[in-house]
PDB file of C-alpha atoms in Angstrom:
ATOM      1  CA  UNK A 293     103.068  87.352 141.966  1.00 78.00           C
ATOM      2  CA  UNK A 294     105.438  89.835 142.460  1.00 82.00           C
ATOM      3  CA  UNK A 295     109.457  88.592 142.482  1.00 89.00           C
ATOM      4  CA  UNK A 296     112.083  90.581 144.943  1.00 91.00           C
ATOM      5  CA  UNK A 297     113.633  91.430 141.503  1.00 91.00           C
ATOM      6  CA  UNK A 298     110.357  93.249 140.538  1.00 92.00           C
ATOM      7  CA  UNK A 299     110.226  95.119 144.075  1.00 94.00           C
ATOM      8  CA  UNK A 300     113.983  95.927 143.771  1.00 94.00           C
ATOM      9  CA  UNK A 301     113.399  97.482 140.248  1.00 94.00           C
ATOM     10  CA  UNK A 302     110.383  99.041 141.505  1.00 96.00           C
ATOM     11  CA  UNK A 303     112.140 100.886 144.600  1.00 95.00           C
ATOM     12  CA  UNK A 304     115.418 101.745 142.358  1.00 96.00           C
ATOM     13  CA  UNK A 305     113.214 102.879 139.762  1.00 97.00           C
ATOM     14  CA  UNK A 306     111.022 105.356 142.179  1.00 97.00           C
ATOM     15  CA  UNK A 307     114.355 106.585 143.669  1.00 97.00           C
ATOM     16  CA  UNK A 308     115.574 107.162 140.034  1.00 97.00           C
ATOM     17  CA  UNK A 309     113.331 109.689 138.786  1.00 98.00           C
ATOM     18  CA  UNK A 310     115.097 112.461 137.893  1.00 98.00           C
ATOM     19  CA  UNK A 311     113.763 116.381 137.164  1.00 98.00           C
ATOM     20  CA  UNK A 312     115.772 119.096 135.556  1.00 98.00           C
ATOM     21  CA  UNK A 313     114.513 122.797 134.928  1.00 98.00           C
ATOM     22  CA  UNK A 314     115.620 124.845 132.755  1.00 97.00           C
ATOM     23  CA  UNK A 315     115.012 128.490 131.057  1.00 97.00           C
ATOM     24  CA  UNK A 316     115.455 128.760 127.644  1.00 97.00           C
ATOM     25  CA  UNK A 317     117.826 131.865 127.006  1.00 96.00           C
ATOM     26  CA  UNK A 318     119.032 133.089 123.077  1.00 93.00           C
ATOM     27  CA  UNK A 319     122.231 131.137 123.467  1.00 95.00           C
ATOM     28  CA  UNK A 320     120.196 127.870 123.268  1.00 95.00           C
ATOM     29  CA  UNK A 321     117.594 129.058 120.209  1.00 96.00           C
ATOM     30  CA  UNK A 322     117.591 128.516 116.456  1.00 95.00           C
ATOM     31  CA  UNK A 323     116.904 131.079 113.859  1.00 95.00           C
ATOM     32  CA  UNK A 324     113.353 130.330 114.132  1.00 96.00           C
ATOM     33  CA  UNK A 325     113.529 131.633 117.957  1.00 97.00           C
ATOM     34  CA  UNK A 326     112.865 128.054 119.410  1.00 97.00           C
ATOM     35  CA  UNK A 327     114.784 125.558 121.617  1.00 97.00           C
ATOM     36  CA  UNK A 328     117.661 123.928 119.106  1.00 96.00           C
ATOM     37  CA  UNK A 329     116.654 120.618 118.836  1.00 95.00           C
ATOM     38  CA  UNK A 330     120.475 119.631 119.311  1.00 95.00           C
ATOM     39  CA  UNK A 331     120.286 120.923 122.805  1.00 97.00           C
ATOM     40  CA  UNK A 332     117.388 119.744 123.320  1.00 97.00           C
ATOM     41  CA  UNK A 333     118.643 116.071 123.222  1.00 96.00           C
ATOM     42  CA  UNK A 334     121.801 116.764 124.455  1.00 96.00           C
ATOM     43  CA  UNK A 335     119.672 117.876 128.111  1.00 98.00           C
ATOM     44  CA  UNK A 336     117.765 114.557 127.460  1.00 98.00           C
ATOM     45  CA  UNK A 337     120.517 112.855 127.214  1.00 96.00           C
ATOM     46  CA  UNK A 338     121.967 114.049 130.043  1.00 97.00           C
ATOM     47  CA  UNK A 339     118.844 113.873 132.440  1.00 98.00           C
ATOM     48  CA  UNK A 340     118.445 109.863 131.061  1.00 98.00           C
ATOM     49  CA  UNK A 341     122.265 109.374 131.794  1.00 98.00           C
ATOM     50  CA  UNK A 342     121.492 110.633 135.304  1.00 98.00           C
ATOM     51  CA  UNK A 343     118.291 108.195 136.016  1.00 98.00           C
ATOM     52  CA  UNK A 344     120.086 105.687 134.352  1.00 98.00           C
ATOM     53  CA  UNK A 345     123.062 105.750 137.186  1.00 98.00           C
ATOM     54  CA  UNK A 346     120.669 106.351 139.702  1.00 98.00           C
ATOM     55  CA  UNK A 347     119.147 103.358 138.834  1.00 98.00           C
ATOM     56  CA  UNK A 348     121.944 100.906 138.906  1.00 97.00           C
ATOM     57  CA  UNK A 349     124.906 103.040 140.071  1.00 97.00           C
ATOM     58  CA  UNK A 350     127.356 101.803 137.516  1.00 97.00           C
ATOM     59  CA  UNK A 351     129.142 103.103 134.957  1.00 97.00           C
ATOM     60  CA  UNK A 352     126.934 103.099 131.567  1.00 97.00           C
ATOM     61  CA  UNK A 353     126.997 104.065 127.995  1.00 96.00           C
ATOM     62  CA  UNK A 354     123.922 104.949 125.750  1.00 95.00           C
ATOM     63  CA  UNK A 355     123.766 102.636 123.168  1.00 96.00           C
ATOM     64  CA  UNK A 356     120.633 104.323 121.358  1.00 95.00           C
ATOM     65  CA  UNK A 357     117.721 106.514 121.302  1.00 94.00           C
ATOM     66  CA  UNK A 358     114.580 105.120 120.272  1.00 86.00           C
ATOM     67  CA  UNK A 359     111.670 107.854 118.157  1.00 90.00           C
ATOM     68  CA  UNK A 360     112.021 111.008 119.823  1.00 95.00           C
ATOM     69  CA  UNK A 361     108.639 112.762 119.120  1.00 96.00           C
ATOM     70  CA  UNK A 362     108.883 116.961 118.854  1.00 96.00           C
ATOM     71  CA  UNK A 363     105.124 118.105 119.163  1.00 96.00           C
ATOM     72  CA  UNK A 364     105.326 121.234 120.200  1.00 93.00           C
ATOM     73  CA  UNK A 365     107.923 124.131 119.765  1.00 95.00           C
ATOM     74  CA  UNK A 366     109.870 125.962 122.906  1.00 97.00           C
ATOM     75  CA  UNK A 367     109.732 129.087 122.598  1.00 97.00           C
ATOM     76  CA  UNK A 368     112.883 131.490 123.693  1.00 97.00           C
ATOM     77  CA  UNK A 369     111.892 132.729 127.420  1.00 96.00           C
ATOM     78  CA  UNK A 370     110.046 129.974 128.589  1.00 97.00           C
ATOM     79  CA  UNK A 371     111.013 127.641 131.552  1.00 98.00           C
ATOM     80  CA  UNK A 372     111.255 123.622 130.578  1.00 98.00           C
ATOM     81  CA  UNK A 373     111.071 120.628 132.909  1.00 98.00           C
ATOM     82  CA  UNK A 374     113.063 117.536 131.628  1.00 98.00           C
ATOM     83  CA  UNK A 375     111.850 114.105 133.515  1.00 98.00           C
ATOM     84  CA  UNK A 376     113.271 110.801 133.316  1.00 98.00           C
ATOM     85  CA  UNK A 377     111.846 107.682 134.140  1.00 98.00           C
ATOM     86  CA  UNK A 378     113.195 104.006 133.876  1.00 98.00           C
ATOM     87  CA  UNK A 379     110.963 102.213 131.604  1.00 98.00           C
ATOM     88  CA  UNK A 380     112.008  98.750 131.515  1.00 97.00           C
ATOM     89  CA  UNK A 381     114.858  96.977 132.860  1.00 97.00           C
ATOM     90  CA  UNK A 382     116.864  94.171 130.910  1.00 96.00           C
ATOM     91  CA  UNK A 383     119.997  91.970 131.997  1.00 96.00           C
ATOM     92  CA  UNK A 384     122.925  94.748 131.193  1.00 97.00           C
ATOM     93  CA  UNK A 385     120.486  97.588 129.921  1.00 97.00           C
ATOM     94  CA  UNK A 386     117.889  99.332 130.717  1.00 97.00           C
ATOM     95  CA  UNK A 387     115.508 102.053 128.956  1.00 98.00           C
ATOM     96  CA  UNK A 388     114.704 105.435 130.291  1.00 98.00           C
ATOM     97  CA  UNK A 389     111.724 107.960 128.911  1.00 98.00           C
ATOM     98  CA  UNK A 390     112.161 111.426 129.293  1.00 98.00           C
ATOM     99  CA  UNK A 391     109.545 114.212 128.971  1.00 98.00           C
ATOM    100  CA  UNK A 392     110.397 117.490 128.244  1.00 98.00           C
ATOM    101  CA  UNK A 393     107.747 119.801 129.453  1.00 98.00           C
ATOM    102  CA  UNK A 394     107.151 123.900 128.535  1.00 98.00           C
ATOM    103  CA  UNK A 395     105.597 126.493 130.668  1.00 97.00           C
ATOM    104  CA  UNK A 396     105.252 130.322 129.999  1.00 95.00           C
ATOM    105  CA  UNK A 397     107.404 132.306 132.646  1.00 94.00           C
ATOM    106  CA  UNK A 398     104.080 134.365 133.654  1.00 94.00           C
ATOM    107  CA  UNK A 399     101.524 131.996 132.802  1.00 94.00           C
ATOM    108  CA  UNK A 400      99.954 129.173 134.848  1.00 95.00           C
ATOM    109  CA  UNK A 401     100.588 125.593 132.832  1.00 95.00           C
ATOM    110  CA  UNK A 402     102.163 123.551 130.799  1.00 96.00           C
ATOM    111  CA  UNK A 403     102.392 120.591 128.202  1.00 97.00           C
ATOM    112  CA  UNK A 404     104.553 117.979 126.756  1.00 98.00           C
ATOM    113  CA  UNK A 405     106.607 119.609 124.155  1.00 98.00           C
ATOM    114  CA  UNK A 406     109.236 116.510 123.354  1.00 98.00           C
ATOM    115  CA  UNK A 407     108.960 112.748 124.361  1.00 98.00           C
ATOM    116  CA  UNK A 408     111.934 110.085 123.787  1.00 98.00           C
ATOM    117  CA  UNK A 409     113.827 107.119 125.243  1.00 98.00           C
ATOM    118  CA  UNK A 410     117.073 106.302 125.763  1.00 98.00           C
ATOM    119  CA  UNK A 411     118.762 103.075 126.243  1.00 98.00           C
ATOM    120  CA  UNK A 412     121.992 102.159 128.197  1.00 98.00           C
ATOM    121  CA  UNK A 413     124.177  99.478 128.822  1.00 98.00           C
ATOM    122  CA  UNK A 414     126.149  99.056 132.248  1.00 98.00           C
ATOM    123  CA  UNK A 415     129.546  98.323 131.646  1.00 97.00           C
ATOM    124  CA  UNK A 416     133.151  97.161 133.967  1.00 96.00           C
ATOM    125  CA  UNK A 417     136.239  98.497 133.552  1.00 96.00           C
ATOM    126  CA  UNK A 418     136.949  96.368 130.194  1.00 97.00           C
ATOM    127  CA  UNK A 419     134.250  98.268 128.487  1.00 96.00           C
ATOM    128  CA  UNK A 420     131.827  94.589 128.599  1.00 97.00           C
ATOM    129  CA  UNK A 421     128.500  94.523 129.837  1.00 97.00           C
ATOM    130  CA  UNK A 422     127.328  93.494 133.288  1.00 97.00           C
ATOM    131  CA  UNK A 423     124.062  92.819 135.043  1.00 97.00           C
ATOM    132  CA  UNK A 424     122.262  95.665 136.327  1.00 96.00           C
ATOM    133  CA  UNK A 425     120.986  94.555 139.409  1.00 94.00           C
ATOM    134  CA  UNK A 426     123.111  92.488 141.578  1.00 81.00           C
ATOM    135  CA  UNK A 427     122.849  88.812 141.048  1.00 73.00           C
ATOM    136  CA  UNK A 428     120.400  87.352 143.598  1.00 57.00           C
TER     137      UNK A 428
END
């Protein structure tokens, strides 16, 4: 049986989704011509920070990354797609995956290049944690 709390998460979490594109340019690339990893999970970050708030619309902190799993490298001049997801929903925290996909600019496709999650907690003005959803 499904609770209101289920269909809430399940309406926040479809409105949360979040997409980013980008195009990977030198300024972004190791010496091995590939997406720095650093950036790379600084734009995950980011793009889970932003699915995150869409989520619950409070303030939040990430309080950890779980495995993030590089399986295939970017190379300079391609085009990636960052997506992120809430996963699962706690109390004060919640979990959101993001996929990082890579496409050739003048080729048709594309694959999952890096896979993670990131986990928040939603915090008041004292810096504590509070509920994510609204207390029925």
């Amino acid at each position: 049986m499904t609770t209101s709390r289920d269909q809430e998460i399940q309406r926040r979490t479809e409105l949360s989704v979040t997409r980013v594109t980008k195009a990977v340019f030198p300024n972004t690339t190791n010496h091995h011509n590939t997406l720095f990893g650093g950036t790379a999970l600084a734009w995950m970050d980011e793009v889970s920070f932003i699915a995150a708030t869409r989520f619950c619309r409070l303030p939040l902190v990430t309080v950890s990354t779980d495995r993030i799993d590089f399986k295939h490298p970017i190379p300079a001049g391609s085009i990636v797609e960052l997506v992120g997801s809430v996963v699962k929903v706690g109390n004060t925290s919640l979990q959101v995956q993001v996929d990082v996909f890579v496409e050739n600019m003048y080729l048709d496709g594309r694959e999952r290049a890096i896979h993670g999650v990131f986990s928040f907690v939603a915090i008041d003005e004292d810096k504590r944690p509070v509920p994510v959803l609204p207390l029925a």
